[in-house]
Short mmCIF file of C-alpha atoms in Angstrom, two decimals:
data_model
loop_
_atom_site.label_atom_id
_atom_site.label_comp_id
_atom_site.label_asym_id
_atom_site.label_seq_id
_atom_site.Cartn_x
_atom_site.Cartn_y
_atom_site.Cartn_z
CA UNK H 778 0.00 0.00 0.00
CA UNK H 779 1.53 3.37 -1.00
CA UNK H 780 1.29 6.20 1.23
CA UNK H 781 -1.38 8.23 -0.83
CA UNK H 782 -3.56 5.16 -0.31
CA UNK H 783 -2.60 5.12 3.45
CA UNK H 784 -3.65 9.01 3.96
CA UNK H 785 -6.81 8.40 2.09
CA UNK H 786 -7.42 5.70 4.72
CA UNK H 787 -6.90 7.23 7.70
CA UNK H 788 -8.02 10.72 6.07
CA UNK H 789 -11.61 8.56 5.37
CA UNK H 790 -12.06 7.06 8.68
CA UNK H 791 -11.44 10.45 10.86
CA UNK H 792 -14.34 11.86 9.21
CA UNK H 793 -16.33 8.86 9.43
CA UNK H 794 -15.37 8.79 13.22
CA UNK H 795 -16.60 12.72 13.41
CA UNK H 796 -19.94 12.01 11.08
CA UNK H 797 -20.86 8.72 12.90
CA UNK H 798 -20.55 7.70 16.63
CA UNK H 799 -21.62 4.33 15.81
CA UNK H 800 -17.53 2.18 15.47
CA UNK H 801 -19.44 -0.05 13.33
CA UNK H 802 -20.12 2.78 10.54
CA UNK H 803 -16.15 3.30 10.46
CA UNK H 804 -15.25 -0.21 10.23
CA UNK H 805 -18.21 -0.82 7.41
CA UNK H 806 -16.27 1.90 5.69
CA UNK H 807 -12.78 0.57 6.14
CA UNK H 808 -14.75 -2.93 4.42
CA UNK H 809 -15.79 -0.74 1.52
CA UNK H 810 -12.28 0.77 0.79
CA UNK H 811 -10.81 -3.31 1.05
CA UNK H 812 -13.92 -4.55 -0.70
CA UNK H 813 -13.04 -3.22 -4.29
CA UNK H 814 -10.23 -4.36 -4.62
CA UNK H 815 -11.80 -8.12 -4.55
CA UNK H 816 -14.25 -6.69 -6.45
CA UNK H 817 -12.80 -5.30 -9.01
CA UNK H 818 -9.90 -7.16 -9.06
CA UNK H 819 -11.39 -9.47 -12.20
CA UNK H 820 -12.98 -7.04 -14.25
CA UNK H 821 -10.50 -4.48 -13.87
CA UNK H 822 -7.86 -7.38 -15.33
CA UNK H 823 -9.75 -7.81 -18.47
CA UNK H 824 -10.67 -4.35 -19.06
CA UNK H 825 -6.62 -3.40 -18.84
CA UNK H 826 -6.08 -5.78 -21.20
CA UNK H 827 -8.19 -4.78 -23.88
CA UNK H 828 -8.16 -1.14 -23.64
CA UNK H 829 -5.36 1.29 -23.47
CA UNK H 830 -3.76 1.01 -20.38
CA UNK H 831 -2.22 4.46 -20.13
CA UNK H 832 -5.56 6.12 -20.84
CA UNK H 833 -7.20 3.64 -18.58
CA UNK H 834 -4.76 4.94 -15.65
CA UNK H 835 -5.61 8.31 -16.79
CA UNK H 836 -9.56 8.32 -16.54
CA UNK H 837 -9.14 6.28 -13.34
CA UNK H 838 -7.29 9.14 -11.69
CA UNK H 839 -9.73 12.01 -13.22
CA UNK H 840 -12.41 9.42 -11.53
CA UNK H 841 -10.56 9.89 -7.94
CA UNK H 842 -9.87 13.39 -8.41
CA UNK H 843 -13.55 14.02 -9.00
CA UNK H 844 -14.82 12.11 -5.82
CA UNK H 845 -12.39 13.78 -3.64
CA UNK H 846 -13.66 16.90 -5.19
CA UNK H 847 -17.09 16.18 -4.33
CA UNK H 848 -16.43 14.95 -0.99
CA UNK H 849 -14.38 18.46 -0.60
CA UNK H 850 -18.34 19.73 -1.88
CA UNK H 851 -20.20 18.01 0.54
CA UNK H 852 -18.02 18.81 3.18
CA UNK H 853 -18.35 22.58 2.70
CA UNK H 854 -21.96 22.60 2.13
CA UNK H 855 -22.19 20.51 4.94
CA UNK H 856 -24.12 18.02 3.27
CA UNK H 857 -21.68 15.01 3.87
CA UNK H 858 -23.53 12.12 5.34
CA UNK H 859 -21.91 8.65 6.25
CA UNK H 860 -23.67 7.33 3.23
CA UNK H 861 -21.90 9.38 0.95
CA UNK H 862 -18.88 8.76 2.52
CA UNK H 863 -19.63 5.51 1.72
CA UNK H 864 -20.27 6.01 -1.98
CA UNK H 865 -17.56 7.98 -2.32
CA UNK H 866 -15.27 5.26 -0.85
CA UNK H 867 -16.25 3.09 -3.06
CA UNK H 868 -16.02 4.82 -6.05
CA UNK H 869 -12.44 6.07 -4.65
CA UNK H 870 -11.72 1.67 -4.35
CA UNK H 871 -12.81 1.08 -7.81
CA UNK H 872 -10.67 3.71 -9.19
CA UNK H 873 -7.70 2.63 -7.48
CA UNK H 874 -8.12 -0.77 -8.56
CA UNK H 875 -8.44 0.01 -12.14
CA UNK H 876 -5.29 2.26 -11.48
CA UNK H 877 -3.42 0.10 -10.02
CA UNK H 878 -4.17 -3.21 -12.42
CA UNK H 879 -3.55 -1.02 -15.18
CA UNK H 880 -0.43 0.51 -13.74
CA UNK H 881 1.52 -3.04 -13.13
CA UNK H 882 -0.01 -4.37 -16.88
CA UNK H 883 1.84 -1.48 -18.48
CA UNK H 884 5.36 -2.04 -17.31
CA UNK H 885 6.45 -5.02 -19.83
CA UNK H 886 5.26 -2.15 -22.52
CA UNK H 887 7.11 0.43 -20.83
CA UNK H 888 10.54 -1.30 -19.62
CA UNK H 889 12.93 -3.12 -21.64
CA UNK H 890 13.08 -6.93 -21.94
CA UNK H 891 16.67 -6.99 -20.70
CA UNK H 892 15.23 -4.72 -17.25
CA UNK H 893 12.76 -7.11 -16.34
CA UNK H 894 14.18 -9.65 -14.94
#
């Protein structure tokens, strides 16, 4: 896990801890961030290999950067509700595993043979 993904974790959970008093609304949301991931996992697999990969890892990061931009909205309207914490966790997990799937299929393409190994 890469420290971006380690902020967004803890980042997550602090403001599910200050929107919910119930611990099992913080731990359902920790289970929602680790859920895509087996998930996606699949899907996201097949879909890097038979789309562009580098455009793939693009539109999964404009994906992330538009739900942390509307959880940065909901928070300043004050409309931010666990539930849309929890929608925007998951959409944050799917990303990330698209991202990520995509990111380690494009190496061979990006590396030399003779650097592989």
């Amino acid at each position: 896990m890469h420290h971006g993904a380690i902020a967004k974790l803890f980042g997550l959970l602090i403001v599910a801890v200050r929107l919910a008093s119930d611990p099992s609304h913080v731990a359902a949301l920790s289970s929602v961030l680790t859920l895509s991931w087996p998930i996606f996992a699949l899907p996201a697999g097949i879909i890097s290999d038979r789309r562009d990969r580098k455009w793939l890892m693009v539109w999964a990061n404009v994906a992330r950067a538009v739900a942390m931009a509307l959880l940065a909205l909901a928070a300043t309207t004050e409309d931010l509700t666990i539930w849309t914490l929890y929608a925007i966790a998951f959409g944050l997990g799917a990303s990330e595993t698209l991202a990520d799937t995509a990111g380690m299929a494009i190496v061979p393409a990006v590396v030399k043979r003779s650097r592989l190994d």
